[in-house]
Each structure stands twice: as structure tokens, then as C-alpha cells.
mmCIF file of C-alpha atoms and ligand atoms in Angstrom:
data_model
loop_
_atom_site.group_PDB
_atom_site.id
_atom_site.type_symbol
_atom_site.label_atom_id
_atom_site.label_comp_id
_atom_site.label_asym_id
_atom_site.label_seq_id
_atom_site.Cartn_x
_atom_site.Cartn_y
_atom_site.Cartn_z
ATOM 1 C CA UNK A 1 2.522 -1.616 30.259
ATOM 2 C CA UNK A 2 3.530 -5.165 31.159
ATOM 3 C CA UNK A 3 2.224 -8.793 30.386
ATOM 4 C CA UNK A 4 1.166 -11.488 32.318
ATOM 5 C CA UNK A 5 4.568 -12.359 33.126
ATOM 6 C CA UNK A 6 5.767 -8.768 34.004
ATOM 7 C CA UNK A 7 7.779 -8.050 30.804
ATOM 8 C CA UNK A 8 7.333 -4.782 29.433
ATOM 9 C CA UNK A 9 4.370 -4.913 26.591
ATOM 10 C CA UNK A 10 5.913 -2.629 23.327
ATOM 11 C CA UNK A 11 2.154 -1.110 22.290
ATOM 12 C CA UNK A 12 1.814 -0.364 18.422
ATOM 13 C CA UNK A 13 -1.218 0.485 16.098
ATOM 14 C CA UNK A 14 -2.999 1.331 13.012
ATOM 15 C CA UNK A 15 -4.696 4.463 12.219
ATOM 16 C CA UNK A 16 -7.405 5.040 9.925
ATOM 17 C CA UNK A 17 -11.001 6.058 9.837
ATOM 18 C CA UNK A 18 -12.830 3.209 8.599
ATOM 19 C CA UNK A 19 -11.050 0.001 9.837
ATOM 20 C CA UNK A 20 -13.726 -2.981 9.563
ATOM 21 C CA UNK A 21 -11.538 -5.566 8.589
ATOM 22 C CA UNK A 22 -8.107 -4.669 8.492
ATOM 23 C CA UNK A 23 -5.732 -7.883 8.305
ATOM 24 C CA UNK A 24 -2.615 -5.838 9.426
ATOM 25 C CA UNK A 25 -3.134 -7.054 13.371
ATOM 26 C CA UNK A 26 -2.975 -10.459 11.559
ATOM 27 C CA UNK A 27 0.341 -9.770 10.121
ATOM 28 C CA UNK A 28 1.838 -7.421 12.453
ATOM 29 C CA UNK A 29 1.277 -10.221 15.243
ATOM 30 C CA UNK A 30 3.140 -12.900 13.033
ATOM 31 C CA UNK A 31 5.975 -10.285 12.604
ATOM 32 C CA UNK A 32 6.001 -10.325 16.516
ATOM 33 C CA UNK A 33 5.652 -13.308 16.832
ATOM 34 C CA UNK A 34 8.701 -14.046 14.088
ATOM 35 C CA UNK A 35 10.669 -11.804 16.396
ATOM 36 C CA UNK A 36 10.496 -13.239 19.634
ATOM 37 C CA UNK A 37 8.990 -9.485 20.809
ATOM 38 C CA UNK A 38 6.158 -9.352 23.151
ATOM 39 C CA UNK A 39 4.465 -6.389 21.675
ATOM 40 C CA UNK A 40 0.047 -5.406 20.789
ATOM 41 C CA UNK A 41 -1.016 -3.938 17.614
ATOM 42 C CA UNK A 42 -4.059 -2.201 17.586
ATOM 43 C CA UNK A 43 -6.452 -0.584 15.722
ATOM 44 C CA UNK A 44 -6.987 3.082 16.116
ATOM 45 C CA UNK A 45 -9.974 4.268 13.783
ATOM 46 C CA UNK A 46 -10.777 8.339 14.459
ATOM 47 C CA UNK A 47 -12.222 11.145 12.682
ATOM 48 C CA UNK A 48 -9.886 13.305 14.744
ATOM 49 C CA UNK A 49 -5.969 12.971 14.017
ATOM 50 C CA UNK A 50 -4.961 15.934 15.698
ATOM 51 C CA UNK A 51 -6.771 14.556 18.875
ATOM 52 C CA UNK A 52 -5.035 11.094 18.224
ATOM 53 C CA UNK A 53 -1.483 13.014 17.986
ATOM 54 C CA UNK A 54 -1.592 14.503 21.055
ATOM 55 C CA UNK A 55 -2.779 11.481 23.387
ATOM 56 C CA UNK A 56 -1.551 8.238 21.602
ATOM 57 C CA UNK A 57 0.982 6.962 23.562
ATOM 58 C CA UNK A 58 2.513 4.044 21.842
ATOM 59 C CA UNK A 59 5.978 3.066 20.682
ATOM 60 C CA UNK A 60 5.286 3.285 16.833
ATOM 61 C CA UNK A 61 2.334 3.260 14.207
ATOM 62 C CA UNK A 62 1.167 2.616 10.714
ATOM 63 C CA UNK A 63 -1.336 5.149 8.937
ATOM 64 C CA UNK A 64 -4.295 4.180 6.411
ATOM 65 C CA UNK A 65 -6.242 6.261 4.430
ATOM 66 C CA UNK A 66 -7.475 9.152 4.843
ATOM 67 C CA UNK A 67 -4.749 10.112 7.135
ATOM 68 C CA UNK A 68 -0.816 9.797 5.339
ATOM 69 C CA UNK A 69 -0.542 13.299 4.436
ATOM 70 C CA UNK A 70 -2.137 14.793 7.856
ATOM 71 C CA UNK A 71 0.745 12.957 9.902
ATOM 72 C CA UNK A 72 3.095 13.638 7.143
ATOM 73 C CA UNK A 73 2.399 17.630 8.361
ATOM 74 C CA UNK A 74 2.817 16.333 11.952
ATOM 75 C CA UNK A 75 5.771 14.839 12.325
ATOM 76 C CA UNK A 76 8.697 16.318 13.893
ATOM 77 C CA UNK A 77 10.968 15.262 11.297
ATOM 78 C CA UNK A 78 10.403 12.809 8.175
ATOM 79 C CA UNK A 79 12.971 10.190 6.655
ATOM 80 C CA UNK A 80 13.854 10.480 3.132
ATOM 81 C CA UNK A 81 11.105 7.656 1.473
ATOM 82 C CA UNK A 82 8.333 9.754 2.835
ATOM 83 C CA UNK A 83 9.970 12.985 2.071
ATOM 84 C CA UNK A 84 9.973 12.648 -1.611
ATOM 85 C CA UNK A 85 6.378 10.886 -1.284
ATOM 86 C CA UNK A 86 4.899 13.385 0.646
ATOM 87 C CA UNK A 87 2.687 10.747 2.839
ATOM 88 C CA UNK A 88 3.610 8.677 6.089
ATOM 89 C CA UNK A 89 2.575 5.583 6.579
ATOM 90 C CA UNK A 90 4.982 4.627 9.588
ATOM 91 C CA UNK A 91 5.743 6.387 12.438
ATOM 92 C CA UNK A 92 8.463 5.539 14.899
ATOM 93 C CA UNK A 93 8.431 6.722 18.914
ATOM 94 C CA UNK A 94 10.155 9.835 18.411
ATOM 95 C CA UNK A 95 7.291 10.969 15.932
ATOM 96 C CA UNK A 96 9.668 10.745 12.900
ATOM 97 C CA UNK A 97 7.296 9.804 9.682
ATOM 98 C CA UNK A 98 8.415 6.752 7.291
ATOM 99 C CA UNK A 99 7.484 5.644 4.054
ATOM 100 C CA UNK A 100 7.372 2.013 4.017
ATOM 101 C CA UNK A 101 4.650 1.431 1.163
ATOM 102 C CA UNK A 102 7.274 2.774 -1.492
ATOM 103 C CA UNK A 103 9.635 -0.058 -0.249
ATOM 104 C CA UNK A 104 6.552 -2.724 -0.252
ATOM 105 C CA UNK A 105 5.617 -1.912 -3.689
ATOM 106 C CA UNK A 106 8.717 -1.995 -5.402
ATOM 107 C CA UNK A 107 9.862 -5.343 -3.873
ATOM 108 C CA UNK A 108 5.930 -6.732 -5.019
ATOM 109 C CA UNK A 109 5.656 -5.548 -8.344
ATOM 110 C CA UNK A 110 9.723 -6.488 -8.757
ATOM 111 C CA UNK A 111 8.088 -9.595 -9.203
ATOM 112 C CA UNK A 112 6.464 -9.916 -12.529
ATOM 113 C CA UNK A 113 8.156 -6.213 -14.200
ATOM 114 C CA UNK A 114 11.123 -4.787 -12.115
ATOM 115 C CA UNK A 115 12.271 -2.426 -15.107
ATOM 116 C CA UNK A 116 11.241 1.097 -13.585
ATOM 117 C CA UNK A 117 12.071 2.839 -16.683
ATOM 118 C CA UNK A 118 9.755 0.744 -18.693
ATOM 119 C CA UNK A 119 6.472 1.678 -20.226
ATOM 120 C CA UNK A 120 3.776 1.643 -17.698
ATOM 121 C CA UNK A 121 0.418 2.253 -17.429
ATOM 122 C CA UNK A 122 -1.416 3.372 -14.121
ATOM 123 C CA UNK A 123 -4.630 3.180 -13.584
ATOM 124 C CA UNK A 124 -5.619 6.086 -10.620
ATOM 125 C CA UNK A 125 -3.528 9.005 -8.833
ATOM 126 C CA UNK A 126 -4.586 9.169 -5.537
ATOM 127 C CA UNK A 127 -2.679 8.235 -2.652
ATOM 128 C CA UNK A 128 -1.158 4.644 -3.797
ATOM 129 C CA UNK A 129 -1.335 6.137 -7.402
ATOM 130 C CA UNK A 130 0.908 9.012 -6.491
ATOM 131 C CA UNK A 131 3.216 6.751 -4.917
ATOM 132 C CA UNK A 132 3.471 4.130 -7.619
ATOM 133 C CA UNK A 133 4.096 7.504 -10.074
ATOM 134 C CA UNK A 134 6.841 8.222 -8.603
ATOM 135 C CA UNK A 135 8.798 5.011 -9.029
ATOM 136 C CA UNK A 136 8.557 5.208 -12.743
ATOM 137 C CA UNK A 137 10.700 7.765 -15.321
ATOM 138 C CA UNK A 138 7.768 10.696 -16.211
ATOM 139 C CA UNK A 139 8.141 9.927 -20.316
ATOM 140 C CA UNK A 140 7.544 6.225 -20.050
ATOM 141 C CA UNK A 141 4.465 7.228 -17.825
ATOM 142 C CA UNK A 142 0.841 7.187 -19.014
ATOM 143 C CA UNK A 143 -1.435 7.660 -15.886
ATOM 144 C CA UNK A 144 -5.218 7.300 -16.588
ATOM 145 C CA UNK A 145 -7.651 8.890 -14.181
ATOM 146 C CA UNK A 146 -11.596 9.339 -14.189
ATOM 147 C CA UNK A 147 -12.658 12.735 -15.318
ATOM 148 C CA UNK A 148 -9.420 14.179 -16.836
ATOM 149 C CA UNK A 149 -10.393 17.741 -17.676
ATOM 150 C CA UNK A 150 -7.051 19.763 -19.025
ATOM 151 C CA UNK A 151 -6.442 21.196 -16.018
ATOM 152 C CA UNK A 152 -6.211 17.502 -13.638
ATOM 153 C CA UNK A 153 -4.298 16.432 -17.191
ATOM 154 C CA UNK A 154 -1.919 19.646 -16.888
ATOM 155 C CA UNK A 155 -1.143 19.431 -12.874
ATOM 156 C CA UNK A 156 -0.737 15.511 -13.126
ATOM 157 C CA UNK A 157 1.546 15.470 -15.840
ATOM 158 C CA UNK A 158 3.425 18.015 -14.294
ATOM 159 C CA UNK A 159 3.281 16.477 -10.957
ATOM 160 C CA UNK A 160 4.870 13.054 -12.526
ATOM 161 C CA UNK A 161 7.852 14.365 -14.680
ATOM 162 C CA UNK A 162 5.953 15.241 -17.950
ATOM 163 C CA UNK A 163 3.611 11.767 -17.581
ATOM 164 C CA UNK A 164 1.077 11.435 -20.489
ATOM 165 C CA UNK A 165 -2.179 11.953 -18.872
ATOM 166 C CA UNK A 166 -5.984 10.815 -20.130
ATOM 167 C CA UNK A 167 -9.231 9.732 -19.224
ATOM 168 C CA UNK A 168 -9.385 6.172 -18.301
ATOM 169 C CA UNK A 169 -11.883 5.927 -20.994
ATOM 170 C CA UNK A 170 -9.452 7.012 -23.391
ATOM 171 C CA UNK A 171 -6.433 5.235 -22.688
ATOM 172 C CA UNK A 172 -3.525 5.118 -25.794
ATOM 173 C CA UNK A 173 -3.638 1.256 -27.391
ATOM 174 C CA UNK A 174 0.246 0.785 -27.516
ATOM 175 C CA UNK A 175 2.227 -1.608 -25.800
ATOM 176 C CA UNK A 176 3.355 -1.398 -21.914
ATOM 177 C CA UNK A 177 5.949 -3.452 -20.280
ATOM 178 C CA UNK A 178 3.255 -3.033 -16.872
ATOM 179 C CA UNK A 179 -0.440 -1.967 -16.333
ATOM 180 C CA UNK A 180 -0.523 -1.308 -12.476
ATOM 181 C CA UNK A 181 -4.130 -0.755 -11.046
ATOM 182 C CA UNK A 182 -4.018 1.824 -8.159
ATOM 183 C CA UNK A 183 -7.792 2.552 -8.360
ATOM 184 C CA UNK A 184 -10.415 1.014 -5.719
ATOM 185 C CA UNK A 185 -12.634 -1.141 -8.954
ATOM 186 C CA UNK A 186 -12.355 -4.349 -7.853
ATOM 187 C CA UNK A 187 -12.003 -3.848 -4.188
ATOM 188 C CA UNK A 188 -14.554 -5.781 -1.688
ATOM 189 C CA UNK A 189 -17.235 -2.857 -1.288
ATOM 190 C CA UNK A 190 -16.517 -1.101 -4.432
ATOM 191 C CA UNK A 191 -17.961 -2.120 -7.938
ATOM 192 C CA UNK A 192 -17.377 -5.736 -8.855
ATOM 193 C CA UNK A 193 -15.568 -5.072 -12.294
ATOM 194 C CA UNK A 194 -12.050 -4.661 -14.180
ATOM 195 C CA UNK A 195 -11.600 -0.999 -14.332
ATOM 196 C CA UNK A 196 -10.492 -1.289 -18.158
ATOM 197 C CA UNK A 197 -11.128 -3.636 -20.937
ATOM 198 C CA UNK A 198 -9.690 -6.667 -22.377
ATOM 199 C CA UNK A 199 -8.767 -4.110 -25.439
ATOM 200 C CA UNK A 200 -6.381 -2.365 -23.123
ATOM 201 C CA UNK A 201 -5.274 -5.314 -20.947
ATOM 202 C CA UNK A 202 -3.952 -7.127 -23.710
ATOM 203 C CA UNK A 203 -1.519 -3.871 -24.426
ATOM 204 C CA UNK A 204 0.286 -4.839 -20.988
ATOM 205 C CA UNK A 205 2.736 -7.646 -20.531
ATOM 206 C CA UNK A 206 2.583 -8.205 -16.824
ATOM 207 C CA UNK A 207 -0.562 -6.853 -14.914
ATOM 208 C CA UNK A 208 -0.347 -5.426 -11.528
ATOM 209 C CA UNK A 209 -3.006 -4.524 -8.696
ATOM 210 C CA UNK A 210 -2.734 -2.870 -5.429
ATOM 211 C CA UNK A 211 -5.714 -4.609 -4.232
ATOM 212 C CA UNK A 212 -5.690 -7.621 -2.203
ATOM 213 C CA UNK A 213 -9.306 -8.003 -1.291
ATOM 214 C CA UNK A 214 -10.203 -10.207 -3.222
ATOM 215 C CA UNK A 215 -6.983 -11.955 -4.072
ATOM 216 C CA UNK A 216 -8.297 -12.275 -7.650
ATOM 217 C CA UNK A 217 -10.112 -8.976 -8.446
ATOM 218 C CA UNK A 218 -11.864 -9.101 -12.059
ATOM 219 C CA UNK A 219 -8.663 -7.384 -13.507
ATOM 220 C CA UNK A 220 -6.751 -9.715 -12.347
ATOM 221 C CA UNK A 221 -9.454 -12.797 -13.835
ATOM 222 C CA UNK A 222 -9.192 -10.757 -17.039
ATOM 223 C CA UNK A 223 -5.381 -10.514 -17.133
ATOM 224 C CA UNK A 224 -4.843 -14.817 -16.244
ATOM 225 C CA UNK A 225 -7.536 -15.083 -19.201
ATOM 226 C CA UNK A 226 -6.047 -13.321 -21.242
ATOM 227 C CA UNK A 227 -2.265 -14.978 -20.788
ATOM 228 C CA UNK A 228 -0.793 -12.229 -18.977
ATOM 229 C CA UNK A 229 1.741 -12.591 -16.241
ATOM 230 C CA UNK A 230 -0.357 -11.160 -13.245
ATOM 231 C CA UNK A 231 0.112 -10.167 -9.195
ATOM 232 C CA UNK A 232 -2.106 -8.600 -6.730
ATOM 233 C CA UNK A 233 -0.872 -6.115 -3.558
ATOM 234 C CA UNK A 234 -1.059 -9.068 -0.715
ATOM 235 C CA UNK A 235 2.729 -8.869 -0.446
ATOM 236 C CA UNK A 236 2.669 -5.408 -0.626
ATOM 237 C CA UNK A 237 0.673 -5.339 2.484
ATOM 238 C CA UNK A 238 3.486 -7.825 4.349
ATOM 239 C CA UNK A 239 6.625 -6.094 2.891
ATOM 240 C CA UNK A 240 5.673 -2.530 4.462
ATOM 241 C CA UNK A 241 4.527 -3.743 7.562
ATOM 242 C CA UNK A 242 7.846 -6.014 8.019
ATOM 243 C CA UNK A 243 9.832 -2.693 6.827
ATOM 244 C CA UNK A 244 7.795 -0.519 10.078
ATOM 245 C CA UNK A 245 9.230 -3.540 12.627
ATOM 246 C CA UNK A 246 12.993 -2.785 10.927
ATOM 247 C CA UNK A 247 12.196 0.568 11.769
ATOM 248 C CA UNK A 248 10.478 0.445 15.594
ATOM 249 C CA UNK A 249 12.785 -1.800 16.736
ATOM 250 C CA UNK A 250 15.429 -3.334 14.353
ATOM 251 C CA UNK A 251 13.526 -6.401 13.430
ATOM 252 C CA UNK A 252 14.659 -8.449 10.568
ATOM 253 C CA UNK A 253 12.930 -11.425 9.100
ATOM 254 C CA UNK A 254 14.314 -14.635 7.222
ATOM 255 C CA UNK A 255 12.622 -14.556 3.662
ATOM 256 C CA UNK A 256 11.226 -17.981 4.709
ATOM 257 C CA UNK A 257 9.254 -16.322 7.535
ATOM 258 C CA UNK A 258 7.916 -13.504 5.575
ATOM 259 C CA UNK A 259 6.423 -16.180 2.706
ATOM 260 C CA UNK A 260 5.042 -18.152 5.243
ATOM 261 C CA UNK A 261 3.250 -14.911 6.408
ATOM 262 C CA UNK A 262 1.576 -14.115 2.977
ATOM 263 C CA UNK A 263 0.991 -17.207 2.661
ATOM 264 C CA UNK A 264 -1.461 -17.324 6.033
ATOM 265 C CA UNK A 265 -2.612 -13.870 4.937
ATOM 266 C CA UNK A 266 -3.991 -15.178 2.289
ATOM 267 C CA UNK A 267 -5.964 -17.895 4.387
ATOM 268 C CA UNK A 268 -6.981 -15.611 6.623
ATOM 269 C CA UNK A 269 -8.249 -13.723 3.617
ATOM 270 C CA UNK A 270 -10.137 -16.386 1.810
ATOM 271 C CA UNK A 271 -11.760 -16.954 5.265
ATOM 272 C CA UNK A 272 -13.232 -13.507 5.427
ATOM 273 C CA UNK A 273 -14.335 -14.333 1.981
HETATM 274 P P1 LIG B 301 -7.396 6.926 -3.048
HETATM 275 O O1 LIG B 301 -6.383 7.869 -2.486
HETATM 276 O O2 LIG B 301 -8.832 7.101 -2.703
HETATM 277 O O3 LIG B 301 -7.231 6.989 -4.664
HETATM 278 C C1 LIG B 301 -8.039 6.227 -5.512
HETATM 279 C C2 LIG B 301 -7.819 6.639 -6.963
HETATM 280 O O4 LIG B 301 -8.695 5.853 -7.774
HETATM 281 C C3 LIG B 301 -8.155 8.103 -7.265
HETATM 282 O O5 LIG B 301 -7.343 8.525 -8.326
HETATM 283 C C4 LIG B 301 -9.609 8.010 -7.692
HETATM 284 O O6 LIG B 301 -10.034 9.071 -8.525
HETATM 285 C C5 LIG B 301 -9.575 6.729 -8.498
HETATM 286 N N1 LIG B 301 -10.901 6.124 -8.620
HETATM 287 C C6 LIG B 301 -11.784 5.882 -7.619
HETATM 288 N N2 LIG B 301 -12.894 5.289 -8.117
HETATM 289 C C7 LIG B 301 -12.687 5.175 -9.457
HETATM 290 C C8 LIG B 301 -13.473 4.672 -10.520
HETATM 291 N N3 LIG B 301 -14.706 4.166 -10.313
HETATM 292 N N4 LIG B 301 -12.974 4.687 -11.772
HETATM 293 C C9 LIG B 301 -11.734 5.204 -11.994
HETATM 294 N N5 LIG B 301 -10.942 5.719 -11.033
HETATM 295 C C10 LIG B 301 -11.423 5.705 -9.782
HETATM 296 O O7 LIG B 301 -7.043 5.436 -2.655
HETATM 297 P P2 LIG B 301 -5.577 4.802 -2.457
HETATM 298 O O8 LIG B 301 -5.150 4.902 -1.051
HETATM 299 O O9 LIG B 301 -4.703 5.364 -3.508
HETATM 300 O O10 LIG B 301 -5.873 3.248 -2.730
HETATM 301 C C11 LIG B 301 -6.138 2.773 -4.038
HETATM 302 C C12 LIG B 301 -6.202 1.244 -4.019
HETATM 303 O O11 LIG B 301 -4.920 0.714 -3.681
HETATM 304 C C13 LIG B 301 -7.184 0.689 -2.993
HETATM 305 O O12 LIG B 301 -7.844 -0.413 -3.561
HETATM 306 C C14 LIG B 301 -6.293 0.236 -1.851
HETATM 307 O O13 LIG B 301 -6.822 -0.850 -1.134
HETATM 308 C C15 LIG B 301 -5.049 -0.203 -2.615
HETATM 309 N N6 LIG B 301 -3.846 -0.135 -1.768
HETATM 310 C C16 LIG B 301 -3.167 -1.300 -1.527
HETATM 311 C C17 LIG B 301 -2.027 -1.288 -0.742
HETATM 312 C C18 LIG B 301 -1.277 -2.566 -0.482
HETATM 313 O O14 LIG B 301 -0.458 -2.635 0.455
HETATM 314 N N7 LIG B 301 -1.479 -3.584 -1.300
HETATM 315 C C19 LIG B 301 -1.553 -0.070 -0.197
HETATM 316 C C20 LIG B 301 -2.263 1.095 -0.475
HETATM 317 C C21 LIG B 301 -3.418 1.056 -1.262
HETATM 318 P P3 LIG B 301 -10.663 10.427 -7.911
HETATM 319 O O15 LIG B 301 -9.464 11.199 -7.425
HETATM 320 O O16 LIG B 301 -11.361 11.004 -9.050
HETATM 321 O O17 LIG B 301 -11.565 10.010 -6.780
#
């Protein structure tokens, strides 16, 4: 496909299901734009992957829930970050499946705890959850999920390198270097409320969330209150989609460029607001 001016057009995407109001055409066009590369992004929302496999014909493409681990089976070949994750979130034109979230979060959260042997806390162990697990050394890990009977608590901890597992409702009042929420509380849509209390924020020293929408979810209200040192996901969200341009087509971005991205996310976000 070409452009107005007859220059080939790259074509990229997102998948999903439910898409609304994804920002990543936002950001992925700044990337381009950044780049100097004429290039679309678009959004692909389907109930039927294996349909979308077969026809898409684009040069590279990011997955969102529900679909990580379905592309993660249907790739011809994946890298190493989603091999030990066992989700794809990137996908380059020869159908090889990347991990880019794992890079994304480790380079966000670097930012207010980048021990990854400390004591953490995680809140959730779904997708992100399982991902953020993964990062941190099994006996430092205490991952709280909703409805922890002892078989989820057996095959989590076992999962995660011995992690302590519990109820969220009956999380262990000790001190952790990091509580990192990878649960949806908080999230425009979802319930309106800090998925713990202030008893076991004020355990953490630096408080993490994966959500971006809002920018200030009522953890993160709870944790400022409270005198923590505090960070939400929006950066998370630029580092993994800069990281799938490095991999489509060697793109590389001045640090200046990629701050002045988040930082018109997050305009773009409190528009939507
Ligand atoms: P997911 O696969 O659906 O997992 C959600 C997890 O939260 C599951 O463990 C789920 O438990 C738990 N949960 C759901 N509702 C809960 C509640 N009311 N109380 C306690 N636990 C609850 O979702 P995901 O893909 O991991 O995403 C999680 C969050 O991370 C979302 O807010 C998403 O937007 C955010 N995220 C951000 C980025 C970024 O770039 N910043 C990237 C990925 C994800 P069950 O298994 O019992 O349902």
C-alpha cells in the first residue's frame, strides 16, 4: 500500500477484543512520527484470532487482552522474553512472537524500586500479574489474589518459585520494599476503589500500578496520602510499544522523544477524562 505521495505505507495494528479507547494509535503514531517512517497503526478488535491469523496482512502487531497466549501458540517461532513469559504481545512480519511488556515494566517500575530481589507484594496473577511474577526472586514474593482456595495457593506458589500465596483479604502486615497492583480495581470501568487498605499500603515503601486510566487510581491517592513514593503504568504503555518499533523495523528513540511522548499521553489521557 502506498501514500499520497507514492511511498510505500508500512501497515501495523493492535489486536484485542474490546478496544474502545485504546491510546496506543496515539503513541504508536508519535513513535512514527519520531522516526521519520510513514507507517498506519490500527486497531483490530475480533472475537476470532484464528480468523485474524490467517488474513491479516500487515508488517507487525501488538496483542491486548484476551489474546497473548492464543498468538503465543501461533507463532512460528517466539524470542526469548516471550518464551519464558509464555504470552506475546508483539509480533514481527515473519510471525515471530515478542515480549515487549516484560521490557516496559521493568524500565517503569525501575523507577521508584529497581531491586528485583526485594520484598514485593503483588496484587493479582493474571496476565500482567504473571508477568510482573516473574521478574521477582519466588521467596521474596507474596502474591495476593481474590479467592485463594489451597489449590490456586498451591499451583501459584509453585508457578512463581515457591511465592507466598493468600487471599487479598488476608495479606501478611510486614514490610515490602514494593506493592505492585496488577489487578483491574481502579481501572476506568471497573470499581472506583484501592484494592487494599491503608493498613497494608503503609507496609510498602514505593507503590506501583499497572493502570494508567486514570493516571491517579485510588491506590495511587492512597499511597501520595499516605507519603509513599508512588508510579502508575503510563510509561509502561510507551516503553513496550517503542521496544515493538526496535523490533519491526530497527527504530530507536532519543530518551528526550520518548518523555515528550508520555508526557502527551498523558494529555491525551486527561482529555478522555
Ligand atoms: P487479567 O489477565 O484479567 O488479570 C487480572 C487479575 O486481577 C486476575 O488475577 C484477577 O483475578 C484479578 N482481579 C480482577 N478483579 C479483581 C478484584 N475485584 N479483586 C481482586 N482481584 C481481582 O488482566 P491483566 O491483563 O493482567 O491486566 C491487569 C491490569 O494491568 C489492568 O488494569 C490492565 O489495564 C493493566 N495493564 C497495564 C499495562 C501497561 O502497559 N501499563 C499492561 C498490561 C496490563 P481472577 O483471576 O480471579 O479473575
Amino acid at each position: 500500500m502506498k501514500n499520497l505521495f507514492g511511498i510505500d505505507m508500512l501497515k501495523f495494528g493492535l489486536l484485542g477484543k474490546k478496544l474502545g479507547h485504546s491510546l496506543s494509535p496515539f503513541i504508536h503514531t508519535l513513535l512514527f512520527d519520531a522516526s521519520g517512517i510513514t507507517a498506519e497503526y490500527k486497531l483490530y478488535q475480533t472475537d476470532d484470532v484464528t480468523e485474524f491469523w490467517q488474513n491479516a496482512d500487515l508488517d507487525g502487531f501488538n496483542v491486548t487482552i484476551p489474546y497473548k497466549v492464543d498468538i503465543y501458540n501461533l507463532c512460528s517461532d517466539v524470542h526469548s522474553s516471550a518464551a519464558n513469559i509464555g504470552a506475546v504481545n508483539c509480533v514481527d512480519s515473519r510471525r515471530v512472537g515478542y515480549n515487549t511488556d516484560v521490557y516496559g515494566y521493568t524500565k517503569s517500575v525501575a523507577e521508584v524500586c529497581d531491586d528485583f530481589g526485594a520484598k514485593v507484594l503483588l496484587l493479582g496473577c493474571g496476565g500482567a500479574g504473571s508477568m510482573v511474577a516473574k521478574q521477582y526472586e519466588g521467596k521474596n514474593l507474596v502474591i495476593a489474589v481474590r479467592n485463594a482456595t489451597a489449590s490456586k495457593i498451591s499451583s501459584i506458589s509453585k508457578e512463581f518459585g515457591g511465592a507466598t500465596v493468600c487471599d487479598i483479604s488476608q495479606i501478611p502486615l510486614q514490610k515490602y520494599r514494593l506493592l505492585c497492583n496488577a489487578t483491574p480495581v481502579g481501572m476506568a470501568g471497573f470499581e472506583q476503589k484501592s484494592p487494599v487498605g491503608d493498613d497494608v499500603i503503609c507496609c510498602a515503601d514505593a507503590v506501583y500500578d499497572l493502570i494508567y486510566n486514570p493516571q491517579k487510581t485510588p491506590l495511587l491517592s492512597a499511597a501520595e496520602r499516605l507519603g509513599k513514593r508512588c508510579k502508575n503504568g503510563l510509561d509502561m504503555l510507551v516503553y513496550q510499544a517503542a521496544k515493538s518499533h526496535k523490533i519491526w523495523y530497527g527504530g530507536e528513540f532519543e530518551g528526550s522523544d520518548i518523555a515528550e511522548i508520555i508526557r502527551l499521553s498523558a494529555k491525551e489521557l486527561d482529555k478522555s477524562c
